CSV table of C-alpha atoms in Angstrom, one decimal:
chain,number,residue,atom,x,y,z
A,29,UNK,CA,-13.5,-9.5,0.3
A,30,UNK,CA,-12.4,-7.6,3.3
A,31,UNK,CA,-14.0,-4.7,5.2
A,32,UNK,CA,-12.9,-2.5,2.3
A,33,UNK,CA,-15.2,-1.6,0.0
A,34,UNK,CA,-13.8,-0.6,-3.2
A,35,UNK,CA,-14.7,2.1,-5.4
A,36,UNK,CA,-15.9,0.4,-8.8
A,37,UNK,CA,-13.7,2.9,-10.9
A,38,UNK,CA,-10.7,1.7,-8.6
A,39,UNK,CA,-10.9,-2.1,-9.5
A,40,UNK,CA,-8.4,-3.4,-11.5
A,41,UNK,CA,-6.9,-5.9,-9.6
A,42,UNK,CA,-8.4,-8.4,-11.4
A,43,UNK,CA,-7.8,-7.2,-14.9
A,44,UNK,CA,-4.3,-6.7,-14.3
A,45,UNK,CA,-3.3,-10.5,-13.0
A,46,UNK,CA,-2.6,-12.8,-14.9
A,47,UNK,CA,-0.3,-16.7,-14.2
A,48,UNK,CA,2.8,-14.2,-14.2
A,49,UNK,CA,1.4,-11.9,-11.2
A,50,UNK,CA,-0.2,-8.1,-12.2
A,51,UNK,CA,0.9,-6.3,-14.9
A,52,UNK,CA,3.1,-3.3,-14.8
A,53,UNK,CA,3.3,0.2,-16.9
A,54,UNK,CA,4.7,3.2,-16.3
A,55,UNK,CA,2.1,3.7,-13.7
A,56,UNK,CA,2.0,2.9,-10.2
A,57,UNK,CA,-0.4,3.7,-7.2
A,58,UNK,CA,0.4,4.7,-3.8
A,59,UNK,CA,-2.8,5.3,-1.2
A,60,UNK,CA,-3.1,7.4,1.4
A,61,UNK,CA,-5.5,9.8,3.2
A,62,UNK,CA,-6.8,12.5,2.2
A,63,UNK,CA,-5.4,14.8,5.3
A,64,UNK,CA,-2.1,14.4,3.6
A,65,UNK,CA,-2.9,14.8,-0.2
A,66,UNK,CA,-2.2,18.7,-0.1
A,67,UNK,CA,1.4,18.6,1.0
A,68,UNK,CA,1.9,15.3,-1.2
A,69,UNK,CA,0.6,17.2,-4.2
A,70,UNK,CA,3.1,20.2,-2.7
A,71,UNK,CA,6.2,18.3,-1.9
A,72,UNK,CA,6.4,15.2,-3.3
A,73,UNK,CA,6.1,11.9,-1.9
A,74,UNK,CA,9.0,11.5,0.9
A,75,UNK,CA,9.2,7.9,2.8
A,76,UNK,CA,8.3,7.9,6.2
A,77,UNK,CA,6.3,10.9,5.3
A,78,UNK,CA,3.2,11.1,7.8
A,79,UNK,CA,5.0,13.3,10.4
A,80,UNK,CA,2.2,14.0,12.1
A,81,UNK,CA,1.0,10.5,12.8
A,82,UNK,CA,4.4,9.4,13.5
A,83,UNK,CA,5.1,12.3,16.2
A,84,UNK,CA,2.2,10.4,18.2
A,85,UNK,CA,3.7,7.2,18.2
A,86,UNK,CA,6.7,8.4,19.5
A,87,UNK,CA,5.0,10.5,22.2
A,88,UNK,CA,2.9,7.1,22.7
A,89,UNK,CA,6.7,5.0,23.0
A,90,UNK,CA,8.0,8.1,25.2
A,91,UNK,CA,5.2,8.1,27.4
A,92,UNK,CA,5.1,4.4,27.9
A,93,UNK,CA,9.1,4.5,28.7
A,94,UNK,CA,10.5,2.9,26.0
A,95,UNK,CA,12.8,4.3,23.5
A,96,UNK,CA,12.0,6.6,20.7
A,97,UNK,CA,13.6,5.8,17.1
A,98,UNK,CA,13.9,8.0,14.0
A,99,UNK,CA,12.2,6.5,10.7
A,100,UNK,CA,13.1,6.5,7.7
A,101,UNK,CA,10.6,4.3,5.6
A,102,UNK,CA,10.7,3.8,1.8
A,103,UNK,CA,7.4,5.0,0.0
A,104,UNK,CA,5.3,2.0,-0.8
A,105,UNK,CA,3.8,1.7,-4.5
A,106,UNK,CA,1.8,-1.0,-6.5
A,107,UNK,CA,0.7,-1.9,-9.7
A,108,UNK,CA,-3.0,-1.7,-8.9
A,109,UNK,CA,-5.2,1.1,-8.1
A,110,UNK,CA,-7.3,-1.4,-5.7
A,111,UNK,CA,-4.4,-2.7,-3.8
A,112,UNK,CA,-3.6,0.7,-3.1
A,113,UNK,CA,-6.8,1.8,-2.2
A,114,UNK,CA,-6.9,-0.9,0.5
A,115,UNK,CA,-3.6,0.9,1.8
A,116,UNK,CA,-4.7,4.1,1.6
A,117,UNK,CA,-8.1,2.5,3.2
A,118,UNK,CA,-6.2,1.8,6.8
A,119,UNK,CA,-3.7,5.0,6.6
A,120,UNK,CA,-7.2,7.1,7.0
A,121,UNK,CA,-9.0,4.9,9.3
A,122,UNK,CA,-5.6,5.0,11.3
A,123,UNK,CA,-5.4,8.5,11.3
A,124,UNK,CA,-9.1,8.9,12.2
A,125,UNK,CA,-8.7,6.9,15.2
A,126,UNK,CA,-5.7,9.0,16.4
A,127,UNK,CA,-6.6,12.1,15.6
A,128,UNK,CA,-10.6,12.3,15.3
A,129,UNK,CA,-10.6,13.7,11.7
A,130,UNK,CA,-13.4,12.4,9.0
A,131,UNK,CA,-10.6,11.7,6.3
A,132,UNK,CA,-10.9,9.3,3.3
A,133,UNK,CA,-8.9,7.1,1.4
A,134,UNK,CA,-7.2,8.8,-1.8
A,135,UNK,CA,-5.5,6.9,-4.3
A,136,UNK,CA,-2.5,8.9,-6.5
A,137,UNK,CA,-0.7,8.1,-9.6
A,138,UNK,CA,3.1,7.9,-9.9
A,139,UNK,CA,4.3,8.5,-13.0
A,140,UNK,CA,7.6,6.9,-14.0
A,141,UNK,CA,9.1,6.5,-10.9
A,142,UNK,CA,13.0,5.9,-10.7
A,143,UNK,CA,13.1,2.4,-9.2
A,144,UNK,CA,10.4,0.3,-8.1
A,145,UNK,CA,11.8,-2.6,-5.6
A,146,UNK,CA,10.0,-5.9,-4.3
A,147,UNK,CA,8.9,-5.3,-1.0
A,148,UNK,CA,10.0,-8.2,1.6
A,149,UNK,CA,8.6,-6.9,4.4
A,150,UNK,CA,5.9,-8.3,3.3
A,151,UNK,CA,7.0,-12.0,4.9
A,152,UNK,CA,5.4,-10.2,7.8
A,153,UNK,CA,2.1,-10.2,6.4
A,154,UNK,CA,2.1,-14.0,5.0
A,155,UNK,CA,3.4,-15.1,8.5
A,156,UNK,CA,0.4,-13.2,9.7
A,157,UNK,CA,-2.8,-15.6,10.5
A,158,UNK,CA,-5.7,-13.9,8.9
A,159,UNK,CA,-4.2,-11.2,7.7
A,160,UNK,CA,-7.0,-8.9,5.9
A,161,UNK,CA,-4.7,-7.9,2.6
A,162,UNK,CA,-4.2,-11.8,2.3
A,163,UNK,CA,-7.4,-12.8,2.4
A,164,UNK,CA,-8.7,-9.7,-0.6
A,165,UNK,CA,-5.7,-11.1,-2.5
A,166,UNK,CA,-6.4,-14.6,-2.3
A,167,UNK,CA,-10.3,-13.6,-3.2
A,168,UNK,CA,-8.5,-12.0,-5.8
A,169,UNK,CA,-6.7,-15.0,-7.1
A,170,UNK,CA,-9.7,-17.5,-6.9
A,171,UNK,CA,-12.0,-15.3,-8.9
A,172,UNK,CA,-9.4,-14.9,-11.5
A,173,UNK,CA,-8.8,-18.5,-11.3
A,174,UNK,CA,-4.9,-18.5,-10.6
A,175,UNK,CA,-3.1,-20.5,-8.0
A,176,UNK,CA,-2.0,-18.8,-5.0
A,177,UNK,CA,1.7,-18.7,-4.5
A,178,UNK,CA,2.9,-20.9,-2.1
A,179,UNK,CA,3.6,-20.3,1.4
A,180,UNK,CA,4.0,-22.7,3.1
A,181,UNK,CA,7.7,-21.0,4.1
A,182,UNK,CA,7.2,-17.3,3.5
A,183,UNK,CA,11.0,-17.0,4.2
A,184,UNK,CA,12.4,-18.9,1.3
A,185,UNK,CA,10.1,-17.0,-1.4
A,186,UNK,CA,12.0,-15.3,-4.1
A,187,UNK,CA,12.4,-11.4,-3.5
A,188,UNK,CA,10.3,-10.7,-7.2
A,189,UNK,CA,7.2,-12.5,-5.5
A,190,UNK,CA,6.5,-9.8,-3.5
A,191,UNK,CA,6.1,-7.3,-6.3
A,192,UNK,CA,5.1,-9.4,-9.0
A,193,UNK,CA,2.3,-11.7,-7.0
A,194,UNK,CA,1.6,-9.5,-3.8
A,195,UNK,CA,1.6,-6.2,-5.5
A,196,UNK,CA,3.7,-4.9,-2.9
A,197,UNK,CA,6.7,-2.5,-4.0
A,198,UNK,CA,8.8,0.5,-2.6
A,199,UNK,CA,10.9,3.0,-4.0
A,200,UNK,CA,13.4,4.5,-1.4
A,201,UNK,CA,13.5,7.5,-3.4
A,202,UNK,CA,11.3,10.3,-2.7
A,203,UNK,CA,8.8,11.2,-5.3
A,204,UNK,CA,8.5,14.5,-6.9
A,205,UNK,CA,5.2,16.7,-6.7
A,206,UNK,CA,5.2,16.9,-10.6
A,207,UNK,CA,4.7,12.7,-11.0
A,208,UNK,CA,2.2,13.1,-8.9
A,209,UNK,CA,-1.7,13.2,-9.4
A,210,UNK,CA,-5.2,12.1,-7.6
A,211,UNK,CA,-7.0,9.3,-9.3
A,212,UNK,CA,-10.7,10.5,-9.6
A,213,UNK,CA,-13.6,8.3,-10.8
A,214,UNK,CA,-14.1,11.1,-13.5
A,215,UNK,CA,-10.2,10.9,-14.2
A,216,UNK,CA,-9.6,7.0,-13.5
């Protein structure tokens, strides 16, 4: 698999994929680190939402002269609690890099969110060469023993593929506080 070692009690992936892509229930995952779990669990989930690590990368585009652009990013969700440990995985190494903290990947529950939407941004990552979320998934898809989509033309895959085989889905509405909870191995 990748550089991301997964908690056992997080591992589902493989449980919930079947010829039709991973299963879906009124529960779905979103990682992140564990710097930002307090406000999350305050006020809600809001796309875009790391302010703090988005202030530097503007500073970072200021200083380096080119142009600084306001975000506005839906929030990311997915079926599995191991896909979205492997997102939440990057968010704290990210942060740890920019702002020497010792944070830790968190995965949280959404319950019932309004609208969950195939995310096809993630052409990007299929058109990336080696790209590490790629390579778990395909590891994912072998050991289950399902053929991997095809992509030989990321560009021409239908929009549902992203969500349904890639496990990759936003809702451009901002999550509540009260869907929200911390998935704990003693509460998995």
């Amino acid at each position: 698999m990748s550089d991301i070692t997964t908690p056992d009690y997080l591992k589902d992936a493989e449980q919930l994929l079947s010829d039709s892509g991973f299963a879906t229930s009124d529960d779905w995952y979103h990682g992140t680190s564990s710097g930002l779990v307090s406000t999350i669990l305050k006020d809600g989930l809001k796309g875009g939402g790391d302010s703090e690590t988005a202030a530097r990368e503007q500073g970072t585009l200021g200083t380096i002269g080119n142009r600084q652009f306001e975000s506005s990013e839906p929030v990311f969700l997915t079926q599995s609690k191991e896909l979205a440990y492997f997102w939440a995985a990057r968010k704290a190494h990210t942060r740890n890099l920019y702002f020497r903290k010792e944070e830790e990947a968190v995965v949280l529950k959404i319950s019932s969110p309004a609208k969950v939407t195939p995310d096809v941004g993630g052409t990007a990552i299929l058109l990336e060469p080696s790209n590490t979320y790629i390579t778990m998934l395909k590891e994912v898809y072998e050991k289950k023993g399902i053929d991997w989509i095809d992509e030989s033309n990321p560009l021409k895959l239908p929009r549902e593929t992203y969500l349904e085989k890639l496990g990759l889905g936003y809702s451009y509405d901002d999550i509540p506080a009260e869907k929200i909870s911390v998935v704990s191995e003693d509460a998995s």
